[in-house]
Short mmCIF file of C-alpha atoms in Angstrom, two decimals:
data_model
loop_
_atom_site.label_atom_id
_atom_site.label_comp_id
_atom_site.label_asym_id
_atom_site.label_seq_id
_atom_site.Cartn_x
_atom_site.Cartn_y
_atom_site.Cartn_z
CA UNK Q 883 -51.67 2.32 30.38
CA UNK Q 884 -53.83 4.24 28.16
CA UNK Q 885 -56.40 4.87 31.17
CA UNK Q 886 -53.17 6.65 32.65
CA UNK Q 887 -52.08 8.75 30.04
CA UNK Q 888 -55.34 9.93 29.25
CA UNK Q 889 -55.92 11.18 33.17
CA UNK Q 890 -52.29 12.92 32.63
CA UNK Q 891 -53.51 14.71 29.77
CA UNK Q 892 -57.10 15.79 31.50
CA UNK Q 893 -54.99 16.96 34.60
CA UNK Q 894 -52.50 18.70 31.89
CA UNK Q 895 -55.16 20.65 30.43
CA UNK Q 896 -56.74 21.60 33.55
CA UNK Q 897 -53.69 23.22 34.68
CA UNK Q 898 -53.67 25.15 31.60
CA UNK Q 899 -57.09 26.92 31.14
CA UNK Q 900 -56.79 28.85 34.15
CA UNK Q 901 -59.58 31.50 33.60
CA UNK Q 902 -58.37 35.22 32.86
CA UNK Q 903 -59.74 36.98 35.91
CA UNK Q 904 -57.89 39.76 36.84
CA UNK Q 905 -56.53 40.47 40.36
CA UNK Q 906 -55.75 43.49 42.42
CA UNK Q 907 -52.02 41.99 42.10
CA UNK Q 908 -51.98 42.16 38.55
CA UNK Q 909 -53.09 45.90 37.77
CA UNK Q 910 -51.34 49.02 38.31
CA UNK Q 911 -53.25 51.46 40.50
CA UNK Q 912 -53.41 55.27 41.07
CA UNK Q 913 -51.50 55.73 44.84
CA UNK Q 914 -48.86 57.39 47.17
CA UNK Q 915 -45.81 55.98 48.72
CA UNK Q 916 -44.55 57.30 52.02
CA UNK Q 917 -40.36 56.85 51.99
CA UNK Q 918 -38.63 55.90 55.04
CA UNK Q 919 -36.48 59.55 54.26
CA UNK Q 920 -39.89 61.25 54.66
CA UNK Q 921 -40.52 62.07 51.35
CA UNK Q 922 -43.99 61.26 49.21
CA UNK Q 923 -44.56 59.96 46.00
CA UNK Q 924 -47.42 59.76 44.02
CA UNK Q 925 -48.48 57.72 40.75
CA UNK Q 926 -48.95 53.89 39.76
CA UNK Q 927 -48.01 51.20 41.78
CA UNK Q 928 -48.69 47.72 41.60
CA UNK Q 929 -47.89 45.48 44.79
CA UNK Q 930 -46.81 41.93 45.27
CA UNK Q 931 -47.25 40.69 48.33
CA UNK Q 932 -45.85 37.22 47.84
CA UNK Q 933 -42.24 38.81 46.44
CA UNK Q 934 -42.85 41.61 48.83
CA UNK Q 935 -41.96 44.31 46.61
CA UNK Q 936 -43.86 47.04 44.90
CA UNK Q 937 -43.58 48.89 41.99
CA UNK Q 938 -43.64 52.57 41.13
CA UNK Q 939 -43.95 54.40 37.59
CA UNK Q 940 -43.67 57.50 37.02
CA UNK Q 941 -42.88 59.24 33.70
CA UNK Q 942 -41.48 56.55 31.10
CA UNK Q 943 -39.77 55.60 34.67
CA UNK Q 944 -40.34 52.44 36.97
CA UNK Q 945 -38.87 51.56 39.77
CA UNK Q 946 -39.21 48.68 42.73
CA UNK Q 947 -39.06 49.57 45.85
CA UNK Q 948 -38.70 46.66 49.04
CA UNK Q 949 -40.49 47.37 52.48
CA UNK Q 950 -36.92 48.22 54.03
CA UNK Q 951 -37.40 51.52 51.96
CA UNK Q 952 -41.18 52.47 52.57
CA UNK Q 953 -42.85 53.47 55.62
CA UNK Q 954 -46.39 52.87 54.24
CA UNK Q 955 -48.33 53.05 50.68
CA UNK Q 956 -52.09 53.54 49.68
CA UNK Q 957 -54.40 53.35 47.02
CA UNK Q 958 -57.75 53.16 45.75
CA UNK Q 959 -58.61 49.75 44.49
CA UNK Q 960 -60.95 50.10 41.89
CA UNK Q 961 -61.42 46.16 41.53
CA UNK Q 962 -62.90 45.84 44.52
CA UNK Q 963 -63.73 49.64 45.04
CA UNK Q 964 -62.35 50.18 48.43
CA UNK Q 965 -59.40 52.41 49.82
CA UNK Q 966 -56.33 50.25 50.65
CA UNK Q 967 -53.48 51.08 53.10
CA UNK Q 968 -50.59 48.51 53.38
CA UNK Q 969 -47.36 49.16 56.39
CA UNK Q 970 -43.93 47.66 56.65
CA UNK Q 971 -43.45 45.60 59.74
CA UNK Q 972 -40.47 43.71 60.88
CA UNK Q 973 -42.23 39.91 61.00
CA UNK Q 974 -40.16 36.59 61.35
CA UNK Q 975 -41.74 33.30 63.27
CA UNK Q 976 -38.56 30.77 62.77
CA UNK Q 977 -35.69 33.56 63.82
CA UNK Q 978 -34.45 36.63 66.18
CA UNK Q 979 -33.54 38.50 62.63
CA UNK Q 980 -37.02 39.77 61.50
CA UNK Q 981 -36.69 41.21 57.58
CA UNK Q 982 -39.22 44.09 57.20
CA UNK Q 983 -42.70 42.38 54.87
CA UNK Q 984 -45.35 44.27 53.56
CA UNK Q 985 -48.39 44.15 55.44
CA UNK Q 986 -51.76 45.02 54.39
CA UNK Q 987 -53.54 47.31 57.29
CA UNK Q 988 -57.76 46.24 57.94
CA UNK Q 989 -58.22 47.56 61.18
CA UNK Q 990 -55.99 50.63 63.02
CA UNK Q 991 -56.42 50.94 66.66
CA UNK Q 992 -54.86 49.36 70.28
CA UNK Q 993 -54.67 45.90 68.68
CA UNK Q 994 -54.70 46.63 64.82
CA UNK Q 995 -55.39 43.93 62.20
CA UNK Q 996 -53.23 42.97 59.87
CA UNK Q 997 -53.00 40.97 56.34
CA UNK Q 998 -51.33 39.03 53.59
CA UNK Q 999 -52.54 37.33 50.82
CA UNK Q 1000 -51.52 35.01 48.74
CA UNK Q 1001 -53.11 33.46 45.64
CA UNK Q 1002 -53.93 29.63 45.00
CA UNK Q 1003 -55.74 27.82 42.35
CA UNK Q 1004 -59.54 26.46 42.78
CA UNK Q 1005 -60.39 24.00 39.87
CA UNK Q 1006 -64.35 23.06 39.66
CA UNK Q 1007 -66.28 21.40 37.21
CA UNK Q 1008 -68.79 23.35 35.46
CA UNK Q 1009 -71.84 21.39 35.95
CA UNK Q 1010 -74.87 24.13 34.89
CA UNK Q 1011 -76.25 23.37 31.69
CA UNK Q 1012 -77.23 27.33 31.53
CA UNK Q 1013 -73.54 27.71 30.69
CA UNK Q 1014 -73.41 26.19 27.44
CA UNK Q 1015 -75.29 25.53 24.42
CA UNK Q 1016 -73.96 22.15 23.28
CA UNK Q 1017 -77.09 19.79 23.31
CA UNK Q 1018 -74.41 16.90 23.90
CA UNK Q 1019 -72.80 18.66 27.42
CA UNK Q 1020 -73.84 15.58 29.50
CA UNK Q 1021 -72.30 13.00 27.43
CA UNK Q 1022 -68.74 14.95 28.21
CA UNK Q 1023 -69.04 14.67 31.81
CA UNK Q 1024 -65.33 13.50 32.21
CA UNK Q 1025 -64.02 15.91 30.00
CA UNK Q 1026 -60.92 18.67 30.89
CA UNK Q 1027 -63.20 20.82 28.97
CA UNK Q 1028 -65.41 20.72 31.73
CA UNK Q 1029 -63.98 21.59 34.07
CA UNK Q 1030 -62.44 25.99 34.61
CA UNK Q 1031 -59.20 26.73 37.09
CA UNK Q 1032 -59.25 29.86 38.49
CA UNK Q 1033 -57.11 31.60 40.68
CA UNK Q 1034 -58.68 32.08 44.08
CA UNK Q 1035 -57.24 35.38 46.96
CA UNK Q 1036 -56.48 33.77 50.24
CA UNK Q 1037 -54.96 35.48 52.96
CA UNK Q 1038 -52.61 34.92 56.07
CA UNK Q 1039 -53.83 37.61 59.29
CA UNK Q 1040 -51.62 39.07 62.03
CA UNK Q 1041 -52.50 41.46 65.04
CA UNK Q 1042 -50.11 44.33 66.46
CA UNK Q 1043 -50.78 45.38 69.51
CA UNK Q 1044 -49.57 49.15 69.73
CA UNK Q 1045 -49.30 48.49 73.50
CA UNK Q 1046 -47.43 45.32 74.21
CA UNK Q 1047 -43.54 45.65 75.25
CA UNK Q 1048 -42.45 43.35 72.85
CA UNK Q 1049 -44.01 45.13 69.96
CA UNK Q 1050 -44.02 41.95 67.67
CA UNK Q 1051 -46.31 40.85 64.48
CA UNK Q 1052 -48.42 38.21 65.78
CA UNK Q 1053 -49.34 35.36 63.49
CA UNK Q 1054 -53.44 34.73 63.91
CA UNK Q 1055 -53.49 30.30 63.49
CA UNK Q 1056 -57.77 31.03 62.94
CA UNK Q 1057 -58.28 29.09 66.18
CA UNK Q 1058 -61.06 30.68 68.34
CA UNK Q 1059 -58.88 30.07 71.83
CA UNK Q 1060 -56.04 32.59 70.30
CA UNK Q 1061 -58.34 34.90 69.18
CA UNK Q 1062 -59.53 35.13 73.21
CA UNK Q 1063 -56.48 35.20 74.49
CA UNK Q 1064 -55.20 38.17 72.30
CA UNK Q 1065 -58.54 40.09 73.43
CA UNK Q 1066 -58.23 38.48 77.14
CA UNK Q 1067 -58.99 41.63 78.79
CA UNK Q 1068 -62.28 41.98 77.39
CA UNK Q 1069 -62.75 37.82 76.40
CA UNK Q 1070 -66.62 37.57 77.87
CA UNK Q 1071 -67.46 40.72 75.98
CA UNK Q 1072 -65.96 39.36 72.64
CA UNK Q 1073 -67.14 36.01 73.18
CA UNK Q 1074 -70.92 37.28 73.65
CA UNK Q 1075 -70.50 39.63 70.87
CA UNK Q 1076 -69.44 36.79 68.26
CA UNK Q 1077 -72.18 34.81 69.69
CA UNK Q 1078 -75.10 37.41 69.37
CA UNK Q 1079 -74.22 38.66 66.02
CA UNK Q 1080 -73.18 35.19 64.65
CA UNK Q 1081 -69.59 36.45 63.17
CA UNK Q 1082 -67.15 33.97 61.94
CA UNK Q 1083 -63.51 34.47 63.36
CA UNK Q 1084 -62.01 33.43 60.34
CA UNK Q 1085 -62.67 35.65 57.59
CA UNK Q 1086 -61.51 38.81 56.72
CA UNK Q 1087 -64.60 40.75 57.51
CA UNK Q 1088 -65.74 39.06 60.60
CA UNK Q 1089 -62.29 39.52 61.80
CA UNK Q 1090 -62.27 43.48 61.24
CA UNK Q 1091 -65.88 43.78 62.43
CA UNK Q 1092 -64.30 41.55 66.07
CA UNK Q 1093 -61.10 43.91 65.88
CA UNK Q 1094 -63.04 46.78 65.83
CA UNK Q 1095 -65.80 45.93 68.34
CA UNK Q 1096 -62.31 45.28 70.76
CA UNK Q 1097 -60.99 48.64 69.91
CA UNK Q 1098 -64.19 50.49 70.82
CA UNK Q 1099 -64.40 48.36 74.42
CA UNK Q 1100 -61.15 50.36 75.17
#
């Protein structure tokens, strides 16, 4: 029983020292928002892709704004220090009705990429002895001190092909086979070009650097 309650309260306090990294998500950043009416705005805005809103301040003045309301926004991240452009698209797999979601844009072109992240928590024990200076660390091996939660960017990707009839968000499942048969017009090229360079299909940057390669076979 007490073997029990003492793994409840390690788990407990694992789940509570989360590490303060900060996040894209969490800042505001220095962008412009194009309306659905046309007009601009410019000023902070901080995104949430998960509610699938975004904010906008202006002033002493904020504001949320849902995708059925915004063509497109874009920003400079300085986090990561990269320009980032995110689009509303009408996206639904379980029904006809498709609700408009913010998508974030990695790769414009015939078949553009397309992504959304989402953030889950990575807990790892911190096993280099570099990282502290208490002579007894070893002797605390099992310890919730130990051990640092963090939380971790994942991300969900989607092509739109600008020339298909149907004109639908497709959901990328990371399988190599639906990857070819999205690109089946030019499969052998893409399949030689993954091979030669060695790109994984699965990541955010070996999927732009495929996309891309596509785009420039057309």
């Amino acid at each position: 029983m007490n073997r029990f309650f003492l793994i409840i309260v390690i788990v407990f306090s694992v789940a509570n020292s989360v590490t303060s990294q900060e996040l894209s998500s969490d800042i505001w950043h220095e962008g412009t928002i194009v309306l659905k009416t046309n007009d601009t705005l410019r000023g902070a805005v901080k995104y949430n892709i998960e509610e699938n809103i975004l904010q906008y301040r202006y002033s002493n003045k904020m504001i949320t704004l849902s995708p059925n309301k915004i063509i497109s926004f874009y920003f400079y991240d300085e986090l990561i220090k990269a320009n980032r452009y995110f689009r509303s698209f009408e996206y639904s797999p379980y029904s006809s009705y498709k609700p408009e979601m913010f998508f974030e844009v990695l790769v414009v072109g015939n078949l553009s990429l397309l992504a959304r992240e989402y953030i889950s928590y990575e807990t790892r024990m911190i096993n280099d002895p570099f990282l502290t200076n208490d002579p007894y660390y070893n002797m605390y091996a099992n310890s919730a001190s130990n051990y640092v939660t963090r939380r971790v960017i994942n991300y969900h990707f989607y092509f739109f092909n600008h020339n298909s009839k149907s004109q639908n968000v497709i959901l990328y499942k990371e399988k190599k086979k639906d990857l070819f048969r999205l690109m089946n017009d030019k499969q052998d090229e893409i399949k030689q070009f993954i091979k030669d360079k060695k790109i994984l299909y699965n990541t955010r940057r070996g999927l732009s650097v495929i996309t891309e390669y596509y785009n420039s076979l057309k």
